[in-house]
Short mmCIF file of C-alpha atoms in Angstrom, two decimals:
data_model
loop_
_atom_site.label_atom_id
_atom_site.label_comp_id
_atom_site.label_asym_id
_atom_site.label_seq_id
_atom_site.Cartn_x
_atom_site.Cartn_y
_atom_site.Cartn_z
CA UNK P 1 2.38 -21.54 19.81
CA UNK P 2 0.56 -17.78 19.47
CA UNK P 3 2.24 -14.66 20.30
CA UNK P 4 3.81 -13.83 23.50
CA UNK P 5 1.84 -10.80 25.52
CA UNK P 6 3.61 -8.06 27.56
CA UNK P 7 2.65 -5.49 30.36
CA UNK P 8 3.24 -2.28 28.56
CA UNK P 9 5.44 -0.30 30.34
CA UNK P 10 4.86 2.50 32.67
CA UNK P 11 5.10 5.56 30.80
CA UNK P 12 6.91 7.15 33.78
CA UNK P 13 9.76 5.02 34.31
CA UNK P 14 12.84 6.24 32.80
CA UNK P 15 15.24 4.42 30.06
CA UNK P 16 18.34 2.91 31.43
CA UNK P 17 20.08 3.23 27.94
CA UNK P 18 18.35 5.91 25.43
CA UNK P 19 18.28 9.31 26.87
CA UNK P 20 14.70 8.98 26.14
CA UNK P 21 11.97 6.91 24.63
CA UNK P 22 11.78 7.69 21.08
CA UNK P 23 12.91 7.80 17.79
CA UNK P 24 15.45 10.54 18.38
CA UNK P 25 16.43 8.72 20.99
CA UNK P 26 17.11 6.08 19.26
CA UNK P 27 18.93 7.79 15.96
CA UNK P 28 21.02 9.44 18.82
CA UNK P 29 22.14 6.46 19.98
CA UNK P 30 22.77 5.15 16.62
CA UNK P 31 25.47 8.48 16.19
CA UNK P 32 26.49 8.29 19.34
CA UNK P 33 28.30 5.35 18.51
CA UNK P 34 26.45 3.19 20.45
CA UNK P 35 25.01 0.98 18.30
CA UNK P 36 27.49 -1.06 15.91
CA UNK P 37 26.25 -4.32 16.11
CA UNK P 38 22.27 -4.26 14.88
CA UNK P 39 20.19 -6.81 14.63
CA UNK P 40 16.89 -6.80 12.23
CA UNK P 41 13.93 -8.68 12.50
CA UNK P 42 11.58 -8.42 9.49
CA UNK P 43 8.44 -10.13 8.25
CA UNK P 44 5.69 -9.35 5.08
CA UNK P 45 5.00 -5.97 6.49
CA UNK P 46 8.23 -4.47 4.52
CA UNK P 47 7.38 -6.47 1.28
CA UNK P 48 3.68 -5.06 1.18
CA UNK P 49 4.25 -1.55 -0.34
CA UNK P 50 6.17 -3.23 -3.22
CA UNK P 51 3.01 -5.69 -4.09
CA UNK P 52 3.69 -8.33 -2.39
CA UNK P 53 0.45 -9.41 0.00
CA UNK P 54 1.32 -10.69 3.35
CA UNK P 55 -0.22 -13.91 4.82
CA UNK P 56 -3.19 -13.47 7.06
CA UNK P 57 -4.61 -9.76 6.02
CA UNK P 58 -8.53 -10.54 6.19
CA UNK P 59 -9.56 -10.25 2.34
CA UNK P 60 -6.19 -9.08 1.34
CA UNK P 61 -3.63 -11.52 2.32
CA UNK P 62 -2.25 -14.27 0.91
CA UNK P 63 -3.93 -17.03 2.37
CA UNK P 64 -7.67 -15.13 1.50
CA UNK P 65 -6.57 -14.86 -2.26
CA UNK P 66 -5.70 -18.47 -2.35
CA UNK P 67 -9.36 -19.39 -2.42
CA UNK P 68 -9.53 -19.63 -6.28
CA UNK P 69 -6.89 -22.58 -6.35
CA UNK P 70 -9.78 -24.13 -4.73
CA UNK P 71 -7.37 -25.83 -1.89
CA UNK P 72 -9.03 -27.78 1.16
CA UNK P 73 -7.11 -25.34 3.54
CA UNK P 74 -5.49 -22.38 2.32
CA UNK P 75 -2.50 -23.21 4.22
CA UNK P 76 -2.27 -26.50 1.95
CA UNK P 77 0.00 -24.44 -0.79
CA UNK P 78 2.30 -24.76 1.55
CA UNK P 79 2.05 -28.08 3.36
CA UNK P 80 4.24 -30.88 2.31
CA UNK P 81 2.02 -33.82 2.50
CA UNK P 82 -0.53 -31.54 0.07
CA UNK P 83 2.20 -30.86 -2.14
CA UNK P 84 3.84 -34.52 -2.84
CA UNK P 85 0.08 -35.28 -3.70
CA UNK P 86 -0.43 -31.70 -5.96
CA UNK P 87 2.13 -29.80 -6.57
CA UNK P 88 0.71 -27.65 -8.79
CA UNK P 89 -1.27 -24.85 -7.07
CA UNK P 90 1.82 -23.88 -5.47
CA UNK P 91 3.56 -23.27 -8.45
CA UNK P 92 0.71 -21.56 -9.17
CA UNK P 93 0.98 -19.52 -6.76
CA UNK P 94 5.28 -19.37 -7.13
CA UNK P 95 4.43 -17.99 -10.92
CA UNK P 96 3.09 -14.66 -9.06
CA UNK P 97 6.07 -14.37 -6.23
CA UNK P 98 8.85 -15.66 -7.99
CA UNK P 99 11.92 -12.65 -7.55
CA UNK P 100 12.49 -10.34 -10.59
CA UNK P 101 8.57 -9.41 -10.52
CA UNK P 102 8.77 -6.56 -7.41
CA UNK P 103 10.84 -4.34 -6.43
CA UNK P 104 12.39 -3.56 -2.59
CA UNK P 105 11.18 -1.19 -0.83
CA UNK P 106 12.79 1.68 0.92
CA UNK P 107 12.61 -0.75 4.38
CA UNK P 108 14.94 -3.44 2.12
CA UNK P 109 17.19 -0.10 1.04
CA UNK P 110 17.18 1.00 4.62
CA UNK P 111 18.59 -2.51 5.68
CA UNK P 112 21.41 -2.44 3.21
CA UNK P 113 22.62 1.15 4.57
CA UNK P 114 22.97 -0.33 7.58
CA UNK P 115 25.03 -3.13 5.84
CA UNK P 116 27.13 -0.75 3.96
CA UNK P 117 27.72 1.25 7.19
CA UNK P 118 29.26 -1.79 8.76
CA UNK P 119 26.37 -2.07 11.33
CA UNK P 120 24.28 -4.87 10.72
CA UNK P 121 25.00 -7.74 12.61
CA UNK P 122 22.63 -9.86 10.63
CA UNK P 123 19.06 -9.70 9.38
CA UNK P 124 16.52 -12.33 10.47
CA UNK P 125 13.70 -12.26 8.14
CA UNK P 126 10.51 -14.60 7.67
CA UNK P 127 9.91 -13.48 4.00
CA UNK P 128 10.51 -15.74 1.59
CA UNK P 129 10.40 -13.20 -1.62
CA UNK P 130 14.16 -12.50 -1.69
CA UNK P 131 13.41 -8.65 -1.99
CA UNK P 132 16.51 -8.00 0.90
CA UNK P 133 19.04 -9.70 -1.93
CA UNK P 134 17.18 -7.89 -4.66
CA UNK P 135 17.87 -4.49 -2.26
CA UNK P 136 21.74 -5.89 -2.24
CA UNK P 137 22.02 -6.97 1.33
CA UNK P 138 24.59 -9.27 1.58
CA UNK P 139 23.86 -13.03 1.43
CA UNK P 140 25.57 -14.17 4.16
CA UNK P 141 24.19 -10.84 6.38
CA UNK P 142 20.80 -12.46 6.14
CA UNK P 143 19.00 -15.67 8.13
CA UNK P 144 16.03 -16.74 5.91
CA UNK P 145 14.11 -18.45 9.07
CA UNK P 146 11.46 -19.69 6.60
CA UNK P 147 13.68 -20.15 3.38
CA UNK P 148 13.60 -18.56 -0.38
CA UNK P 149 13.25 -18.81 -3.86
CA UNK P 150 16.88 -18.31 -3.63
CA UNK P 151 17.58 -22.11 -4.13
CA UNK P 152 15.94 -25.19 -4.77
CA UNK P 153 16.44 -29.36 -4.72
CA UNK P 154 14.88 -32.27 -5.12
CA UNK P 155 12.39 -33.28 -1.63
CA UNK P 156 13.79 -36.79 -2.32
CA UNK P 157 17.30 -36.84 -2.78
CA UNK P 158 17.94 -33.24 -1.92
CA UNK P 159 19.99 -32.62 -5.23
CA UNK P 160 20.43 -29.03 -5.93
CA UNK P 161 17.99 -27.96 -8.91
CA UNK P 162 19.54 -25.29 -11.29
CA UNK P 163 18.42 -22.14 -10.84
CA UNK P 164 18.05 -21.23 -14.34
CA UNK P 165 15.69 -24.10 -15.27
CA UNK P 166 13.79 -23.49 -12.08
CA UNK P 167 13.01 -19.85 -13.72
CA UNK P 168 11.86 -21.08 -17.07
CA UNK P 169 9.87 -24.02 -15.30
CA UNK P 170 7.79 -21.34 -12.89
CA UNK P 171 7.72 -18.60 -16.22
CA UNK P 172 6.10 -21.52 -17.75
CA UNK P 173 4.06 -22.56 -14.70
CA UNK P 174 5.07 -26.22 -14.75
CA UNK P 175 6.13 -28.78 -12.18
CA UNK P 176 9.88 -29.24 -12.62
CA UNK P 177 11.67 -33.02 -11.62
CA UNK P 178 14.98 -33.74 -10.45
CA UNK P 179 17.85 -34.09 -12.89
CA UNK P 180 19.03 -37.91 -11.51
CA UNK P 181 17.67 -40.25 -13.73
CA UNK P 182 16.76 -42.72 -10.94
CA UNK P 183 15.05 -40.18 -8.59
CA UNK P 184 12.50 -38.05 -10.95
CA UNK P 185 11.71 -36.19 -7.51
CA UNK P 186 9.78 -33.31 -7.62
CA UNK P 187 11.86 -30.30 -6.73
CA UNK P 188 10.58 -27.33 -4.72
CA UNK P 189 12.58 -24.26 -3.77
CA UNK P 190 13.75 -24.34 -0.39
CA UNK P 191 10.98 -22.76 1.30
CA UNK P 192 9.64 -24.34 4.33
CA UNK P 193 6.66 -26.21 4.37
CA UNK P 194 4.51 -27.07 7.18
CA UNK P 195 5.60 -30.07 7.90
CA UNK P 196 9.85 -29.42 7.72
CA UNK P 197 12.45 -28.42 9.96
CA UNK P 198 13.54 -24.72 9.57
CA UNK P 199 16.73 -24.17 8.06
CA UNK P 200 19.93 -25.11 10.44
CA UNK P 201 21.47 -21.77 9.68
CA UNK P 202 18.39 -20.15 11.76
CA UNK P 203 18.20 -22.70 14.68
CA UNK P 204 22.53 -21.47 14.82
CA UNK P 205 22.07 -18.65 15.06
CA UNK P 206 18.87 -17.61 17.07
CA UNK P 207 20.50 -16.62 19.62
CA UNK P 208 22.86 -14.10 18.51
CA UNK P 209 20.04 -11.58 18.81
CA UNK P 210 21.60 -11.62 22.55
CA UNK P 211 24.88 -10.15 21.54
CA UNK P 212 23.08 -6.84 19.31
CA UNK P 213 23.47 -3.53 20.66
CA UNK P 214 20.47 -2.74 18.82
CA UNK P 215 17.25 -4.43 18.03
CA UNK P 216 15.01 -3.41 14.87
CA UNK P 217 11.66 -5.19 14.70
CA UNK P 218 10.02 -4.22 11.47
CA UNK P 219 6.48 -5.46 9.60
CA UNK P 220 5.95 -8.82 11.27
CA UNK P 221 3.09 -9.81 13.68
CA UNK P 222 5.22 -11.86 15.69
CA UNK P 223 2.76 -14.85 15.86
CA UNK P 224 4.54 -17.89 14.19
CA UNK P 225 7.46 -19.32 16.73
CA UNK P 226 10.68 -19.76 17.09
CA UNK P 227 11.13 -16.50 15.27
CA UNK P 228 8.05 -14.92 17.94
CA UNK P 229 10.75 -15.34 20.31
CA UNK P 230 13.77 -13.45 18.97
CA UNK P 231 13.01 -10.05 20.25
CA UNK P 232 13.59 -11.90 23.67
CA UNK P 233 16.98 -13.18 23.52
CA UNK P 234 18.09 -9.21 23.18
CA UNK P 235 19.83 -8.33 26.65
CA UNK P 236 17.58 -6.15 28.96
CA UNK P 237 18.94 -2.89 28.75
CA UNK P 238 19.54 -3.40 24.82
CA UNK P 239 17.36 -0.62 23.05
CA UNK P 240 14.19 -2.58 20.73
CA UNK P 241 12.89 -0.04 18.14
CA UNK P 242 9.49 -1.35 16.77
CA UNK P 243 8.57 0.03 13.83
CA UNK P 244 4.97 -1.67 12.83
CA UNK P 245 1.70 -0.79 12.41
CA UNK P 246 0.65 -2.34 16.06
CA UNK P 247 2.57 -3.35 19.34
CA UNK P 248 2.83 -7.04 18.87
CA UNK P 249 5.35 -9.52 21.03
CA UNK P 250 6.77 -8.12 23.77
CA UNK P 251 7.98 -4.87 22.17
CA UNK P 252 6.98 -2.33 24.21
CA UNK P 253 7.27 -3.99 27.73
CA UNK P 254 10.88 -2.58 28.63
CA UNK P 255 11.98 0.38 29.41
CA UNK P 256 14.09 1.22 26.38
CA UNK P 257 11.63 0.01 23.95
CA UNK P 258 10.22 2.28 21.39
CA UNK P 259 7.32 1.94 19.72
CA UNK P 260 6.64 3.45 16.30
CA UNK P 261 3.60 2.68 14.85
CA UNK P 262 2.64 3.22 11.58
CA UNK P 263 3.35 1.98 7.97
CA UNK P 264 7.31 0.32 7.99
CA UNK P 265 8.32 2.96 4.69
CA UNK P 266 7.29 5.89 6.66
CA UNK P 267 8.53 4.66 9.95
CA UNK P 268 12.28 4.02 8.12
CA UNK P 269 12.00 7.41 6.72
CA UNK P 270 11.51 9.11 10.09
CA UNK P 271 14.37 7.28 11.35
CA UNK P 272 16.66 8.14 8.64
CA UNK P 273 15.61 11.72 8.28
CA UNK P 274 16.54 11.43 12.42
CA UNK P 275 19.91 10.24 11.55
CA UNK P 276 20.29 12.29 8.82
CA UNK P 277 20.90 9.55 6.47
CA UNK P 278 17.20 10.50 4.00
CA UNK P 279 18.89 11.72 1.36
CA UNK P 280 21.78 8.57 1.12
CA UNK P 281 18.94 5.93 1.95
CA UNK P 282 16.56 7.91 -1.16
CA UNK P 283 19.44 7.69 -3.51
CA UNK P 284 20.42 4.07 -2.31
CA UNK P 285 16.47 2.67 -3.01
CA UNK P 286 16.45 4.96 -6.48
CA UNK P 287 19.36 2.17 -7.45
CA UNK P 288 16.51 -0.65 -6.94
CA UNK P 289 14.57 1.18 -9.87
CA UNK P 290 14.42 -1.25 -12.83
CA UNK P 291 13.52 1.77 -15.21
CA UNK P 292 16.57 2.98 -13.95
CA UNK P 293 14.78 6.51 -13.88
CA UNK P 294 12.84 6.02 -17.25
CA UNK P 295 9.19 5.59 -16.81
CA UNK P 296 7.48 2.56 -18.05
CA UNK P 297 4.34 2.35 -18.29
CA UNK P 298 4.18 -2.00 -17.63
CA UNK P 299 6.25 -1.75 -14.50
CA UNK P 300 3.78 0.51 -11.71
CA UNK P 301 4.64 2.96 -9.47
CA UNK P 302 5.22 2.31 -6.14
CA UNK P 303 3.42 4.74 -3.97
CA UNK P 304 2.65 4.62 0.03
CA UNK P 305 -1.22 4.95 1.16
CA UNK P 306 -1.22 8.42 1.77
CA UNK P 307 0.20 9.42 -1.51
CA UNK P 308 -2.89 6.36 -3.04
CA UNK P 309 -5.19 8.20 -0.50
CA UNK P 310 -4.36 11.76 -1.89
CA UNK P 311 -4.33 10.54 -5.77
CA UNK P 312 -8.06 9.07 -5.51
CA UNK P 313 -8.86 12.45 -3.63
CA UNK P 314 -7.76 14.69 -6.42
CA UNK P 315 -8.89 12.27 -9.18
CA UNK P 316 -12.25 12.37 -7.69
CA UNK P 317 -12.20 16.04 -7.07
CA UNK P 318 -11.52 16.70 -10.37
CA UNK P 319 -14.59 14.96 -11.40
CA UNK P 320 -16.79 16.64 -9.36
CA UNK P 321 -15.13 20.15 -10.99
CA UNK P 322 -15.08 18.88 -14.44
CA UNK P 323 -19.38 17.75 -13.92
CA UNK P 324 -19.78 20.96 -12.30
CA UNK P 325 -17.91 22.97 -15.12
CA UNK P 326 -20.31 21.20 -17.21
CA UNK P 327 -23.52 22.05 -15.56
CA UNK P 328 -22.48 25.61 -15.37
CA UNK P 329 -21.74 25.69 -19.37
CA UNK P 330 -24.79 24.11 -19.82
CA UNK P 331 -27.10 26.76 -17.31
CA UNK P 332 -25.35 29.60 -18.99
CA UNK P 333 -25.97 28.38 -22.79
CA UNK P 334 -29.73 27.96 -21.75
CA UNK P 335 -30.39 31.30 -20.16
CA UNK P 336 -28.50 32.89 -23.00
CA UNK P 337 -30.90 30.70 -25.61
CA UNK P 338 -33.93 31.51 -24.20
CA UNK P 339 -33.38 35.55 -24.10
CA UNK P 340 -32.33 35.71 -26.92
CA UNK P 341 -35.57 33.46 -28.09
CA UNK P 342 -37.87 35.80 -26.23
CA UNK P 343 -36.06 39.40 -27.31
CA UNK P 344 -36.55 37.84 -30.78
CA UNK P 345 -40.67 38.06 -30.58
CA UNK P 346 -42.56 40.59 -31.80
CA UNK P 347 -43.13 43.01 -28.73
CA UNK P 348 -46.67 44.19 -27.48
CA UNK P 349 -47.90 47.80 -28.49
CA UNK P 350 -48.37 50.14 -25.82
CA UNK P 351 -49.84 53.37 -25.79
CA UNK P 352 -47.65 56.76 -25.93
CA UNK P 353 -48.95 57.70 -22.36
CA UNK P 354 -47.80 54.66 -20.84
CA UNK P 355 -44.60 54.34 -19.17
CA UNK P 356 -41.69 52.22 -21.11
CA UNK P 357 -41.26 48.73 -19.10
CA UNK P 358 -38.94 46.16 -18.73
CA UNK P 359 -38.69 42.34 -20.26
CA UNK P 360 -37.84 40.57 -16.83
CA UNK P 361 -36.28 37.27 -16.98
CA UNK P 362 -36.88 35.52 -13.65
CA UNK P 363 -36.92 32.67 -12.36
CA UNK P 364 -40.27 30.30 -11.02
CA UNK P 365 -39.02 31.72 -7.65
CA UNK P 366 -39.16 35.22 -8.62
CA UNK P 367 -42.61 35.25 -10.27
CA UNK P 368 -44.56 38.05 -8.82
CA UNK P 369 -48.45 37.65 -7.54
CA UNK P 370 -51.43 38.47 -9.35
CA UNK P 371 -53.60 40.97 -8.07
CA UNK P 372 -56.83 39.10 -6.90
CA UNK P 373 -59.32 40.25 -9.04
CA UNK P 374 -56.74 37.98 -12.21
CA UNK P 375 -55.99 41.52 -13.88
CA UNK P 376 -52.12 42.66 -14.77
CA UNK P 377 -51.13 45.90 -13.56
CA UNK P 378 -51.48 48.76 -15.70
CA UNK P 379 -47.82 49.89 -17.00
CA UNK P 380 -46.20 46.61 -16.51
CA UNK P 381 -45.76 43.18 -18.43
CA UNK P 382 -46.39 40.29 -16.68
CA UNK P 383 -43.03 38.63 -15.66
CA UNK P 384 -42.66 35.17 -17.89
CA UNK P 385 -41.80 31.87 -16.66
CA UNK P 386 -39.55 29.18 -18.14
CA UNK P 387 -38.54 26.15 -17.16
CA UNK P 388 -35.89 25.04 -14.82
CA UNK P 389 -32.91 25.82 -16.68
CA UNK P 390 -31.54 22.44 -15.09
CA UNK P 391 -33.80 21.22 -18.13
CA UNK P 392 -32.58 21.32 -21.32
CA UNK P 393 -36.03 21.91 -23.08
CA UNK P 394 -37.33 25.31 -25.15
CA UNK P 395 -40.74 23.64 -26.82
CA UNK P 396 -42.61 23.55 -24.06
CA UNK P 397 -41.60 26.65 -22.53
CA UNK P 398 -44.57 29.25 -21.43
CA UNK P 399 -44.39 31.24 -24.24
CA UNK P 400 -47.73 33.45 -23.50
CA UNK P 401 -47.34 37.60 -22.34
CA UNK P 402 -50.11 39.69 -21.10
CA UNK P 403 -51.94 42.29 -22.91
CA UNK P 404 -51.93 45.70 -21.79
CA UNK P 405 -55.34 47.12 -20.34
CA UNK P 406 -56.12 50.52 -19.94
#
């Protein structure tokens, strides 16, 4: 099933709930008191800023990178049948996702302070990178509707595999087996494949999206059901705050949706700054730092696209001013060499009844004309050219000055 379209609403009809329809609205309603019981919806849109690619990006997803493990279908790393047969370009693929690599982003941090405020009813989310338990939102706040790394088992007899050897078996990229002698299964973690019933705990709780005061939709496209349909089971007048870089779903087609389109880091910020929480959510995601406030130099920088966008502009800017700092050295060492090249010749004799004249230094642009019969004018030198002092050449310069006639 694809996504679900909406009518956008008119812009003229009025909320029923939020005083109006935006995000002050919203954060308003949130200190109001209004809102205690919030549920979050999240997908690979929150994970991206920390690393992590999401699935169907053209050229920068997950599914376009996977050409290299030179699958049949890049959806095979993650279909069942294609992984009893060949396991191993998905743990190929586990080696680069596996938790402990990336770090959560302010959206995971933002979800927590909700948690720690006491209103987050639960978190639905379709990543399976673990990054919400990493940002130290309760385990049993969150619905994993397409599974984790956070545990594994055997796809035979369903034996939990420890998590410890799991580690060392992805560090090491191999293919780990279950433990029971007579089974020698291969284990996965419990991530769902195509081809496998989502979890239980999702399908028992889908629809308690229906008893949320509040409904955040964050980073997801909304395309893959039954999680597509979520958004839906909210009550009518129940506020839905998208925060997303386009209107997907239905979001948008009631008349206390609010739409807030952008990048999910900068969208959470707004909202916080709104609630007045920016400085508690900052200090809450600075805890996520694995430096733990020293820099080092193997673990990068997370940094949004218009702080990427404003780096590359001064790095390149810089450039240009360092080349241009350059040529200007160079043009000033070259006029300076050649004057002091020409004030170093032997000047002409003139007679005592001529007037004293000047050594002009000019430019092919400044060369005067001759007169037309070829003669120089009495009293004057004839102005000397040089080259383009874009050239850094002094042996074949014009070195030749005009006589003096009487």
């Amino acid at each position: 099933m694809g996504q679900e379209s909406s009518t956008p609403i008119d812009e003229n009809t009025p909320p029923h709930t939020l005083k109006q329809r935006n995000l002050d609205a919203v954060a308003t309603y949130i200190k109001d008191g209004h809102a205690k019981k919030i549920v979050v919806m999240s997908g690979a849109g929150i994970s991206t800023s920390a690393g992590i690619p999401d699935f169907r990006s053209p050229d920068t997803g997950l599914y376009a990178n996977l050409a290299k493990l030179n699958l049949p279908y890049a959806e095979a790393v993650f279909d069942i049948s294609y992984f009893r047969n060949n396991p191993l370009p998905f743990y190929a693929l586990a080696h680069e996702l596996y938790p402990g690599k990336y770090r959560p982003t302010i959206s995971h941090s933002f979800v927590r302070l909700l948690s720690d405020k006491g209103l987050l009813l639960k978190l639905f989310t379709q990543n399976i990178d673990c990054l919400e338990r990493e940002a130290g939102v309760p385990g049993h706040k969150i619905i994993e509707a397409h599974g984790s790394f956070a545990s594994q088992r055997c796809i035979e007899c369903k034996t939990i595999y420890p998590e410890e050897l799991m580690k060392e078996a992805i560090g090491k990229r191999q293919v780990p087996h279950c433990l029971t002698p007579e089974c020698n299964g291969l284990v996965k973690p419990d991530i769902v494949f195509f081809g496998e019933q989502l979890p239980e705990e999702f399908h028992r709780n889908k629809f308690l999206p229906s008893d949320a005061d509040l409904c955040i939709v964050m980073g997801t496209s909304l395309t893959v059901q039954p999680f597509a349909s979520l958004p839906n089971f909210c009550s009518e007048n129940v506020p839905r705050l998208l925060i997303n870089l386009e209107q997907v779903g239905t979001l948008g087609s009631r008349a206390d949706d609010v739409l807030c389109l952008g990048g999910c880091d900068a969208g959470v910020r707004k909202l916080a700054s709104a609630l007045g929480w920016l400085e508690e959510l900052e200090e809450l995601w600075d805890e996520t730092d694995p430096t733990n406030g020293v820099e080092n130099p193997n673990i990068p920088v997370q940094k949004s696209k218009d702080e990427a966008l404003e780096e590359e502009i001064e790095l390149l800017t810089n450039e240009v001013d360092k080349s241009l700092r350059i040529n200007a050295d160079h043009t000033a060492w070259l006029r300076d060499h050649l004057e002091q090249k020409h004030l170093s010749r032997p000047q002409p004799r003139v007679s005592s009844d001529e007037a004293e004249t000047d050594l002009t230094l000019t430019t092919p642009q400044e060369v005067p004309s001759e007169p037309n019969n070829g003669e120089v004018e009495k009293g004057r030198l004839q102005t000397v050219t040089y080259p383009s002092p874009s050239v850094p050449t002094t042996s074949s310069s014009k070195e030749a000055t005009a006589e003096n006639t009487s």
